[in-house]
Short mmCIF file of C-alpha atoms in Angstrom, two decimals:
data_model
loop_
_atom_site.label_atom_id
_atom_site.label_comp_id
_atom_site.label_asym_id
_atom_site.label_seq_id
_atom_site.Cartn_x
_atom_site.Cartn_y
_atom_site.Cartn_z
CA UNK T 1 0.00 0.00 0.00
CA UNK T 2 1.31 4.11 -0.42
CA UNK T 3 2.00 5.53 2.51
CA UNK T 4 2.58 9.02 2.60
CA UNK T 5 6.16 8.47 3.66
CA UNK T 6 6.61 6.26 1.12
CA UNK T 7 5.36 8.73 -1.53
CA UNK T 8 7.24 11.11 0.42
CA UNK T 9 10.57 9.08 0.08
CA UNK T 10 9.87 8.68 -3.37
CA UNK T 11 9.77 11.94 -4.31
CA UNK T 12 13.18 13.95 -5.33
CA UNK T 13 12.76 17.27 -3.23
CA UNK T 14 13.38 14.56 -0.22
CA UNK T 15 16.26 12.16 -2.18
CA UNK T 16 18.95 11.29 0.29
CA UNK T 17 17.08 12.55 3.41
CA UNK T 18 18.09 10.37 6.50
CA UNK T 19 15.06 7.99 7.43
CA UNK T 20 14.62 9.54 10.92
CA UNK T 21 13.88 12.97 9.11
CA UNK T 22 12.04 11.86 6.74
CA UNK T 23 9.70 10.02 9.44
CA UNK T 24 9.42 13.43 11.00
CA UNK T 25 8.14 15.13 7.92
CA UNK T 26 6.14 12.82 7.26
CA UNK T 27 4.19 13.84 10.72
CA UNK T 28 3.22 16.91 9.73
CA UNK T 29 2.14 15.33 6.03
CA UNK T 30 -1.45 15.35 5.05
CA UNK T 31 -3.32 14.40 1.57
CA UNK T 32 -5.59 17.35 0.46
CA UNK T 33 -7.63 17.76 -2.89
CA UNK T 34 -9.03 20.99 -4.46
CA UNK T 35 -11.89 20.90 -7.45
CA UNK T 36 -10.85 23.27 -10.59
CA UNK T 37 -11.34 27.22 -9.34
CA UNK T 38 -10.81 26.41 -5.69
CA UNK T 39 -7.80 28.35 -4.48
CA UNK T 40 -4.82 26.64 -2.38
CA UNK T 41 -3.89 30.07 -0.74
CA UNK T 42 -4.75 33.49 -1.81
CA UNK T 43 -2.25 37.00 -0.86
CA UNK T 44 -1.66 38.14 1.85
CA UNK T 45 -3.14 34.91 4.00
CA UNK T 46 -1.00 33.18 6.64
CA UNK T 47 1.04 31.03 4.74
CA UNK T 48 1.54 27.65 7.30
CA UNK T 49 1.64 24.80 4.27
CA UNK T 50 3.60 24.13 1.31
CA UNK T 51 2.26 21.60 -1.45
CA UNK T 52 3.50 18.39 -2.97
CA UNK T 53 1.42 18.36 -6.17
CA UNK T 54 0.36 14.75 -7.02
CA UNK T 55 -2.00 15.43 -9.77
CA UNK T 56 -3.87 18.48 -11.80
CA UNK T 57 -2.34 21.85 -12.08
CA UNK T 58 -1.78 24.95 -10.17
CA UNK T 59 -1.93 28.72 -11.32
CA UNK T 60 -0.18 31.00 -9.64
CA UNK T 61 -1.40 34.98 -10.25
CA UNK T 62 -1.17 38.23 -9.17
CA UNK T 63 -4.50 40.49 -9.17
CA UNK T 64 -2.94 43.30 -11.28
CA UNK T 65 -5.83 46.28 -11.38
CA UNK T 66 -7.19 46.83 -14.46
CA UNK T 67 -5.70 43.67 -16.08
CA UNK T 68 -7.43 41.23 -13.67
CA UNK T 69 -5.70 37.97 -12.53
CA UNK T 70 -2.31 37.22 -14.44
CA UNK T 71 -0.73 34.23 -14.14
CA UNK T 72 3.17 34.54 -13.28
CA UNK T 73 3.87 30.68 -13.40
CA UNK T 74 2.06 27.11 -13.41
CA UNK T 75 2.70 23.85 -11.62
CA UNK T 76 2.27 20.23 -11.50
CA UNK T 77 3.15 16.90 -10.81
CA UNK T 78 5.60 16.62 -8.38
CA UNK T 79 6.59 19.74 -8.00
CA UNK T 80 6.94 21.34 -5.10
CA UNK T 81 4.27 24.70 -4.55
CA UNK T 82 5.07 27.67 -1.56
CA UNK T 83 8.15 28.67 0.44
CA UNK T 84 6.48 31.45 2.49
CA UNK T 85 6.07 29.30 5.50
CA UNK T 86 9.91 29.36 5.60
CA UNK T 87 10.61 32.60 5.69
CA UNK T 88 9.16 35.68 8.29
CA UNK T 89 6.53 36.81 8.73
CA UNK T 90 4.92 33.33 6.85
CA UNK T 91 2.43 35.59 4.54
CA UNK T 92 1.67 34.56 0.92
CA UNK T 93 2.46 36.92 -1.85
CA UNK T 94 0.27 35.28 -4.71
CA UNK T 95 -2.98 33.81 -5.00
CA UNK T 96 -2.34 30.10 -5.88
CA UNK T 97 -5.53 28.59 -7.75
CA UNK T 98 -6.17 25.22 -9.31
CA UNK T 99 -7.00 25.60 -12.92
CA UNK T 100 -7.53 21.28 -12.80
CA UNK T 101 -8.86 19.05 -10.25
CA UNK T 102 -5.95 18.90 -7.76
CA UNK T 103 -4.51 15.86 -5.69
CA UNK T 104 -1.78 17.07 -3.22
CA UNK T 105 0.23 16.68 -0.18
CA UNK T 106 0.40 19.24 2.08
CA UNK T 107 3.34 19.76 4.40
CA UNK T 108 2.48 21.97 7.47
CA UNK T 109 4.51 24.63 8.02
CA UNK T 110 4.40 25.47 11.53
CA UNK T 111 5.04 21.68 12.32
CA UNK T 112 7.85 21.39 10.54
CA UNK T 113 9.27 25.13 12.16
CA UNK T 114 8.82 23.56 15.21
CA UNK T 115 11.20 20.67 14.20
CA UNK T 116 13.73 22.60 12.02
CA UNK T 117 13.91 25.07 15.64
CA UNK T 118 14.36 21.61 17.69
CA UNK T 119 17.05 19.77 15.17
CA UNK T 120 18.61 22.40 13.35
CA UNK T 121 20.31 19.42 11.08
CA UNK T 122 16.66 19.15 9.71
CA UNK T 123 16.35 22.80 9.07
CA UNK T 124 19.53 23.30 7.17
CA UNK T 125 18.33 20.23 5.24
CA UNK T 126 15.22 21.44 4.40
CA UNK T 127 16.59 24.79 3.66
CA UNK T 128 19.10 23.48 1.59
CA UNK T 129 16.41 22.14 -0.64
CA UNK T 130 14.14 24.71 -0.76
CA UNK T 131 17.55 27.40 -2.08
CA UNK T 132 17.73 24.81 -4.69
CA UNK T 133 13.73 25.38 -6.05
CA UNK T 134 14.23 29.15 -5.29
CA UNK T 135 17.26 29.68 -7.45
CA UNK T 136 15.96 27.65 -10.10
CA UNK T 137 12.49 29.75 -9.83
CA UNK T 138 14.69 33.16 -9.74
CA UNK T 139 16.73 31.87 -12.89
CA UNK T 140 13.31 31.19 -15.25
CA UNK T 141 11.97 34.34 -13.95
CA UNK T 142 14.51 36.51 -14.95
CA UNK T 143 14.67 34.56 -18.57
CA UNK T 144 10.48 35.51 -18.74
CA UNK T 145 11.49 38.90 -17.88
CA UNK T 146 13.69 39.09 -20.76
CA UNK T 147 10.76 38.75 -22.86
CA UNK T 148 13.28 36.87 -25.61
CA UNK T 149 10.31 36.30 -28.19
CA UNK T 150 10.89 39.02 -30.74
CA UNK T 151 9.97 42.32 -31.61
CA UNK T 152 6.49 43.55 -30.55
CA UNK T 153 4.86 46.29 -32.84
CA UNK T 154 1.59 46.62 -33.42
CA UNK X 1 17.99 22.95 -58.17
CA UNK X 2 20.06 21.76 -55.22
CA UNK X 3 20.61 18.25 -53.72
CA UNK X 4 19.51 17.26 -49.97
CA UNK X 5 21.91 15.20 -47.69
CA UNK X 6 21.20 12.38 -46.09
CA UNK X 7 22.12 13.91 -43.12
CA UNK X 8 22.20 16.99 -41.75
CA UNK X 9 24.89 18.41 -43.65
CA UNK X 10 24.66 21.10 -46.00
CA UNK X 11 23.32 21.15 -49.25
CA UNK X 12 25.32 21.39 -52.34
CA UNK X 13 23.65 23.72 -55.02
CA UNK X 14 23.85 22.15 -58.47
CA UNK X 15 22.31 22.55 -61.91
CA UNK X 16 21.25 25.93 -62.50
CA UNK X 17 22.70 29.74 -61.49
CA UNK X 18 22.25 29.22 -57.81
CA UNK X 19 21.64 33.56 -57.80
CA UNK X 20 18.58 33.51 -60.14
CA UNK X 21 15.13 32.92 -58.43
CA UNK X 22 12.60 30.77 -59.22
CA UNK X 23 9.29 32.65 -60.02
CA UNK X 24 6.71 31.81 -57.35
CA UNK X 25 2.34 32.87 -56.94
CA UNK X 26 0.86 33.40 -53.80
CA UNK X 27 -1.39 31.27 -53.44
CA UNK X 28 -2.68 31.92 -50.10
CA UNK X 29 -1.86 33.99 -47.30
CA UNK X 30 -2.73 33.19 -43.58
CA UNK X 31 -2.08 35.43 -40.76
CA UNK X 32 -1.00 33.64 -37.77
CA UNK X 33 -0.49 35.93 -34.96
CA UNK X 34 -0.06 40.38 -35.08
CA UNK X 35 2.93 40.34 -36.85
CA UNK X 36 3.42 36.93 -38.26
CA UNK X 37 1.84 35.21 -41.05
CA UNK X 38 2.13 32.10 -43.85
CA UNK X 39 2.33 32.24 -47.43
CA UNK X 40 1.57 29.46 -49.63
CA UNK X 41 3.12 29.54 -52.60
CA UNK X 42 3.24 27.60 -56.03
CA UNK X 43 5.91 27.68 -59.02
CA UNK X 44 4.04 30.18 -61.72
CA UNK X 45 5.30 28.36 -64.32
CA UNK X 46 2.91 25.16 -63.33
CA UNK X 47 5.54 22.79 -62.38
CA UNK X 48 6.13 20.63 -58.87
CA UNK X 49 6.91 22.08 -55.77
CA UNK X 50 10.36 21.90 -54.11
CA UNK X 51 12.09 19.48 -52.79
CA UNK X 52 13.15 20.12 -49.77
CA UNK X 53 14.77 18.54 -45.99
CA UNK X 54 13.20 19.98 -42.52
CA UNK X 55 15.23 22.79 -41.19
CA UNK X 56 16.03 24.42 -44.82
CA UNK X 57 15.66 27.93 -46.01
CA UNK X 58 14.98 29.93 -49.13
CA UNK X 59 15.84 33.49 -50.03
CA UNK X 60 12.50 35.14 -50.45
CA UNK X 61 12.47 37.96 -52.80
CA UNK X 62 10.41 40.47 -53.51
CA UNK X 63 11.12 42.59 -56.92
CA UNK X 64 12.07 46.04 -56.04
CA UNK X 65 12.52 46.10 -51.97
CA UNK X 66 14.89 42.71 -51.76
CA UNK X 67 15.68 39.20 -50.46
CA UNK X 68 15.28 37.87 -47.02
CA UNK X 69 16.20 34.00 -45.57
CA UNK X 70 13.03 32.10 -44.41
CA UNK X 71 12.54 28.91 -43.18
CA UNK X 72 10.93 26.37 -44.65
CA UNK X 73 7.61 25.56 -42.66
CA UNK X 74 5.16 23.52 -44.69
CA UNK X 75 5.34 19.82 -45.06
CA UNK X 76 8.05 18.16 -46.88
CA UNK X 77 6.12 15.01 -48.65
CA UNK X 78 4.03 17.63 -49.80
CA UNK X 79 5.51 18.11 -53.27
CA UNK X 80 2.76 20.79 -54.43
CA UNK X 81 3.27 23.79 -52.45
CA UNK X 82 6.12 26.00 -50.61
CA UNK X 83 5.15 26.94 -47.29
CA UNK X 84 7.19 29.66 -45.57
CA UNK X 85 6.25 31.14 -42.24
CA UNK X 86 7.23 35.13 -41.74
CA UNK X 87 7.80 37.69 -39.10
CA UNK X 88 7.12 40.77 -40.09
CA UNK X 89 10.69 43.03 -38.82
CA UNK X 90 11.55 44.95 -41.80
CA UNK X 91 11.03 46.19 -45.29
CA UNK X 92 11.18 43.08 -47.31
CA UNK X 93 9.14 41.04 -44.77
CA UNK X 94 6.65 43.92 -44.63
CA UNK X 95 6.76 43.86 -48.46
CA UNK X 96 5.71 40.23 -48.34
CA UNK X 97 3.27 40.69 -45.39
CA UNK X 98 1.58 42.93 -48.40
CA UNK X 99 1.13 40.62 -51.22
CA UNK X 100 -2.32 39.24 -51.58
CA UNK X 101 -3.44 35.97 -53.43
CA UNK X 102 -1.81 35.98 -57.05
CA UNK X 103 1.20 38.35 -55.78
CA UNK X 104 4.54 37.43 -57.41
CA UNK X 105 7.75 36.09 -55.12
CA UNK X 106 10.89 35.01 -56.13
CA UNK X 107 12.46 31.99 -54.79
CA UNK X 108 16.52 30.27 -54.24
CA UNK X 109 16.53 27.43 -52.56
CA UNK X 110 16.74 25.54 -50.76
CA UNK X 111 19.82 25.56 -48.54
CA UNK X 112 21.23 25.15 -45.63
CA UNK X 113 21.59 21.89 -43.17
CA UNK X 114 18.74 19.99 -42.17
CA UNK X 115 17.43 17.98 -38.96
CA UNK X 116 18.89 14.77 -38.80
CA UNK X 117 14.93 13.63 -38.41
CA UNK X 118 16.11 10.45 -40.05
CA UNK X 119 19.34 9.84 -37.42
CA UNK X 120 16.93 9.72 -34.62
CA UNK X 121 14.91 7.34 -35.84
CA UNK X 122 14.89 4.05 -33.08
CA UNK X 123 15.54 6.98 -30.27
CA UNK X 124 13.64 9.33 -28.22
CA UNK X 125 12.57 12.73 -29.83
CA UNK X 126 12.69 15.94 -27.90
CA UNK X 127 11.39 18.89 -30.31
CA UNK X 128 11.89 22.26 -28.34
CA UNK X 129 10.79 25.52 -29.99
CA UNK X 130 10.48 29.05 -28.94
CA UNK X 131 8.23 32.03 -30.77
CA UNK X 132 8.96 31.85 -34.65
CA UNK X 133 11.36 29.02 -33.93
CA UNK X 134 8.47 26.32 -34.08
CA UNK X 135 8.05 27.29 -38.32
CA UNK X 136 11.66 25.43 -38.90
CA UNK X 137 10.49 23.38 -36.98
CA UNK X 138 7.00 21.88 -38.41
CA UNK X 139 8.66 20.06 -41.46
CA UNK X 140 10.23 18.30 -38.95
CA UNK X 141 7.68 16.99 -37.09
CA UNK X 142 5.20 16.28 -39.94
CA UNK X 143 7.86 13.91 -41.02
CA UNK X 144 8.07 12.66 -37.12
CA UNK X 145 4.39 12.00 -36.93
CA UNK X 146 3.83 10.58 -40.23
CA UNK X 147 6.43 7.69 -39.49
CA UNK X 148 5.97 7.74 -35.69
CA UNK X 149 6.13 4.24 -35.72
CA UNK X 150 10.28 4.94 -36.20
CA UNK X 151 10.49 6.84 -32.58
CA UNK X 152 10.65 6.22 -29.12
CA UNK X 153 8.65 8.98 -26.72
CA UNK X 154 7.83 12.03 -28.89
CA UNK X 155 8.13 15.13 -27.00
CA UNK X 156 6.96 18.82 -28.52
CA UNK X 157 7.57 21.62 -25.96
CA UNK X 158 6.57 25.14 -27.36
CA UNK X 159 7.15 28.26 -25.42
CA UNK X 160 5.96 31.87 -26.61
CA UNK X 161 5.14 35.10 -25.28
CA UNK X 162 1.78 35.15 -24.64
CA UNK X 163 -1.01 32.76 -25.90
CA UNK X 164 -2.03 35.59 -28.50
CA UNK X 165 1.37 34.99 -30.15
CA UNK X 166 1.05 31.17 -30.62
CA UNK X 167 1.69 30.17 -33.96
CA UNK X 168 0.16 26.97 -35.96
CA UNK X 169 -2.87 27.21 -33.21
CA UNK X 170 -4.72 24.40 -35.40
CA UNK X 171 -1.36 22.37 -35.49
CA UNK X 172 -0.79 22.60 -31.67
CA UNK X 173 -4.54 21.13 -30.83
CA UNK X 174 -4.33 18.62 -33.14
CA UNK X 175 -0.78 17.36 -31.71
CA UNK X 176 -1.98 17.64 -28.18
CA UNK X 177 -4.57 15.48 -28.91
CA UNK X 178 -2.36 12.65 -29.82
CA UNK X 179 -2.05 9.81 -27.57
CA UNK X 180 1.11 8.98 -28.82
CA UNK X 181 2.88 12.49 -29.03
CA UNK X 182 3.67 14.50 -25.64
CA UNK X 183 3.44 18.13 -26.45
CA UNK X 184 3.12 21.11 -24.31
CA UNK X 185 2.41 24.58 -24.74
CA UNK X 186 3.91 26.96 -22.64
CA UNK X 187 3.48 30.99 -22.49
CA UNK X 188 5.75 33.78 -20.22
CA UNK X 189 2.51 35.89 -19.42
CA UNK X 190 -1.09 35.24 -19.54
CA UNK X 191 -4.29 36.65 -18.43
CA UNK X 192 -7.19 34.57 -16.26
CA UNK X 193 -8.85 32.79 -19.08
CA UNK X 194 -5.72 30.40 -20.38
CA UNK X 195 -5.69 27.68 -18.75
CA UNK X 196 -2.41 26.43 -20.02
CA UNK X 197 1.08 26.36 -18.82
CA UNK X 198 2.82 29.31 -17.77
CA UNK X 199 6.56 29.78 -17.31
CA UNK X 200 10.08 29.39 -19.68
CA UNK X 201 9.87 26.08 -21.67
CA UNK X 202 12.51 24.83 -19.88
CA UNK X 203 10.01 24.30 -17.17
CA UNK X 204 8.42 21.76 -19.50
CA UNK X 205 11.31 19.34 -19.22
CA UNK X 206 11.25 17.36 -16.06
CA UNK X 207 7.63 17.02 -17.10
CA UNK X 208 7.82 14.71 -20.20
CA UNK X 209 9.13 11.08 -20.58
CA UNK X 210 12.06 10.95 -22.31
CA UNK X 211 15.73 8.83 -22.05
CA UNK X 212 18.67 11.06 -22.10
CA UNK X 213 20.99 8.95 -23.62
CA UNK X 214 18.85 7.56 -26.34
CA UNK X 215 17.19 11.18 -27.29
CA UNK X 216 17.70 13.19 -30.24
CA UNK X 217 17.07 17.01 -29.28
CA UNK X 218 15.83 19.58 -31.99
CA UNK X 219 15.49 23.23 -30.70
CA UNK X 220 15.10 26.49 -32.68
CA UNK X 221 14.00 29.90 -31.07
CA UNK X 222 15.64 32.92 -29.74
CA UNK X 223 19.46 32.36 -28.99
CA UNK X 224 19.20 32.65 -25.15
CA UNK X 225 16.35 30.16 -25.48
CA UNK X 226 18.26 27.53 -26.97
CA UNK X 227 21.37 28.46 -24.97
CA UNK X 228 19.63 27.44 -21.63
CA UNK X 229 17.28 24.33 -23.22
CA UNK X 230 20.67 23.17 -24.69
CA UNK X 231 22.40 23.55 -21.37
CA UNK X 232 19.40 21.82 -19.30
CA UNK X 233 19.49 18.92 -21.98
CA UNK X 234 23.01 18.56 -21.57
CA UNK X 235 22.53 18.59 -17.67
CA UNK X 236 20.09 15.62 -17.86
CA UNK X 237 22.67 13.74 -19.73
CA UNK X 238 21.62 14.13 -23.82
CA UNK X 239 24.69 13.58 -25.79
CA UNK X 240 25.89 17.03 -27.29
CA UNK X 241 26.15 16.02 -30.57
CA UNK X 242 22.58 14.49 -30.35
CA UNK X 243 21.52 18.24 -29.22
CA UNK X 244 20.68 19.89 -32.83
CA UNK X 245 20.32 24.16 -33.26
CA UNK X 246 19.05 25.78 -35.94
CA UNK X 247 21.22 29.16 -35.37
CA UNK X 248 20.00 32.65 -37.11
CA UNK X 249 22.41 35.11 -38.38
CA UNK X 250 21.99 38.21 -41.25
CA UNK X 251 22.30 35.95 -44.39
CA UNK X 252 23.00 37.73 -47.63
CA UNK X 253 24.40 35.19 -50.21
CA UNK X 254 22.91 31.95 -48.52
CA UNK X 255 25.53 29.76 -50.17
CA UNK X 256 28.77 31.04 -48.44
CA UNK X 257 30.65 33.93 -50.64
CA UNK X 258 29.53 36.99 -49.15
CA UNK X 259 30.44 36.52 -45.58
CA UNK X 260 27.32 38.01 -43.73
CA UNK X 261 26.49 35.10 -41.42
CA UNK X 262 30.36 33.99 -40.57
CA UNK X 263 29.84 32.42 -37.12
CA UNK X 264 33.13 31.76 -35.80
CA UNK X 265 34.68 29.26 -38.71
CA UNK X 266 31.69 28.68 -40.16
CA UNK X 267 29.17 30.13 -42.17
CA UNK X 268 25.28 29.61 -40.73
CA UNK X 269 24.25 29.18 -44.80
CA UNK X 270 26.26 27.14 -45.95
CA UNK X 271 27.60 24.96 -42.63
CA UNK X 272 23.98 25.70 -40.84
CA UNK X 273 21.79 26.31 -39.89
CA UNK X 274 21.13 23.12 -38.07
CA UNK X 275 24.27 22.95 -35.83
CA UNK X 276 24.96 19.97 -33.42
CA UNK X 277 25.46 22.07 -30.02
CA UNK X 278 28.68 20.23 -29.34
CA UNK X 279 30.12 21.65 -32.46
CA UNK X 280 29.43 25.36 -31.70
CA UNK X 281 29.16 25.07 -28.09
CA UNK X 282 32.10 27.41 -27.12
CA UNK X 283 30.82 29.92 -29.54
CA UNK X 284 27.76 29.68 -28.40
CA UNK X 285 28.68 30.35 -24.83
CA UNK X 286 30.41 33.50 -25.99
CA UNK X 287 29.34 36.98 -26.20
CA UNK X 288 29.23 38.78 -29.00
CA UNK X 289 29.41 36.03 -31.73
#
């Protein structure tokens, strides 16, 4: 049968993470689902989760006035969705909404504070993982902003 | 006119002046996004359409303004028509963004270096395009999909702007319907109602099936584009000479005497413009080239 640890395990973000650790995570794991339009955490909310996406995709947008939602960036399976419960003071900074029926796992943040602040071997783990997503998110952002498509006249 | 390799290297010109164009009618013209549209075009004179490899160009000229390069984008078993695909960026494309059904367009070709769509048979086939890169690309993967059978996984990833500047719209749906062909669309901005992919097309990657050391890459779009795709496919393990790039430079002569398009010790229209990455890789990395 999948456990969550063992779809936990299996999963890259957590590749080479020492059995004890991963058991720990795996406490504060939970399975969550959200139907197409449902949003996994809007601006400016208290941001205590991040996401293991199993299935569907998620949006992620900014309300821009005048323009209405734009989406800045889209996810799926098995990536990994929200850092803001790692860093101060744990708010979101997009609206994250699923555009498809979405099957997750959902990592609670505070849980896994409490942890990193007990072992801080776990937290430098962790963090070590997330600076990997984070400079690979900052690296395709700055090629979008580079807008490399061609000349736009109209 | 000119004879096509059997593999990607480039094509000799034979036979006939290969300076004086061919005398092509518009046949139809289909505008594909703001600024970018398709002619079809058909020899005046009656005759057969041109033979051609995936990944070749013609100079396009227009009597009066001048000549431009332009990649072939229509389908290469069909023998009946010339297809190119156009961005309109100066005065001869604008010129040619003018004519109307019947207009008059002459035609060299083709040359250039093709896909080696045939060397990859029995692999894996990663197709990666970018904006206008995907026209270069199509020949290629007509000939893909009509002799799937040949491939392993067939990936198409497709990144543009913004979904208003997709090209091929009818193209895309009709591939992403395939059970048997894994192809993703991918835009860098987009309002609430897509409900596609967002982000670079890199992004698309770790999302398709696809063995690195039995995949043939093809990737055409804007420098920096190919640049990181070709860098993320060599990360993942692709061999570099299996990584093909269709490079663009200011091509004049298109069968090496003038000079225009040196790139380093070659010449993109007569050596290109299908590169493998690990030939030009260290040019490629460089600035300024």
């Amino acid at each position: 049968m999948e456990t969550l640890e063992s779809i936990l395990a299996s999963h890259p973000f957590f590749h080479g993470l020492e059995k004890r650790y991963l058991e720990l995570v795996t406490g504060c794991a939970a399975n969550v689902r959200f139907r197409a339009g449902e949003f996994l955490f809007r601006d400016g909310e208290e941001a205590h989760q991040f996401f293991i996406l199993r299935e569907g995709r998620v949006a992620l947008e900014i309300f821009a006035p005048g323009h209405g939602a734009v989406t800045v960036d889209t996810y799926g399976e098995g990536e990994i969705l929200g850092w803001s419960w790692l860093v101060p003071p744990y708010h979101w900074h997009y609206d994250a909404q699923a555009t498809e029926p979405v099957r997750a796992i959902a990592l609670d943040g505070r849980c896994l504070r409490g942890k990193c602040e007990e072992d801080h071997e776990l937290g430098y783990e962790l963090l070590k993982r997330f600076a990997h997503i984070i400079e690979q998110r900052l690296s395709a952002t700055r090629l979008q902003l580079l807008d490399v498509y061609g000349d736009r006249r109209r | 006119m000119a004879t096509v390799a059997a593999d990607n290297t480039a094509v000799r010109v034979s036979g006939t002046d290969p300076m004086r164009p061919e005398i092509y009618t518009v046949r139809r013209v289909h505008r594909e996004s703001h600024d970018t549209f398709t002619l079809t075009l058909v020899r005046r004179d009656g005759g057969g359409g041109m033979r051609f490899a995936p990944g070749q160009f013609n100079m396009l000229y227009v009597f009066g303004v001048g000549e431009v390069p332009v990649s072939i984008s229509g389908d290469p078993a069909d023998g009946q028509v010339l297809v190119h695909t156009i961005r309109d960026v100066g005065a001869v494309t604008a010129a040619l963004h003018r004519l109307k059904r019947g207009g008059t367009v002459g035609v060299r070709g083709p040359y250039g270096s093709s896909w080696p769509v045939r060397d990859g048979a029995g692999q894996d086939l990663m197709i990666v395009a970018g904006g206008i890169g995907l026209a270069p690309l199509r020949p290629a993967i007509y000939h893909v999909l009509s002799h799937r059978e040949e491939y392993g996984h067939v990936v198409i990833l497709y990144g543009a702007r913004t979904p208003e500047d997709l090209l091929f719209v009818h193209d895309l749906e009709e591939w992403r319907a395939r059970f048997d062909v894994h192809a993703y669309v991918t835009v860098d901005r987009a309002l609430g109602t897509w409900r596609g992919h967002v982000g670079v097309v890199t992004n698309l990657i770790p999302r398709t099936p696809f063995e690195p050391g039995n995949t043939t890459a093809l990737i055409c779009g804007p420098e920096v584009m190919m640049r990181f795709t070709a860098l993320e496919l060599e990360r993942r393990g692709v061999p570099l000479n299996r990584i093909m790039v269709s490079m663009e430079r200011n091509m004049k002569c298109a069968v090496g005497f003038c000079g225009h398009c040196q790139y380093g010790p070659d010449f993109i229209c007569r050596d290109g413009p299908v590169f493998p990455y690990g030939r030009i890789r260290m040019i490629l990395m460089q600035r300024e080239i």
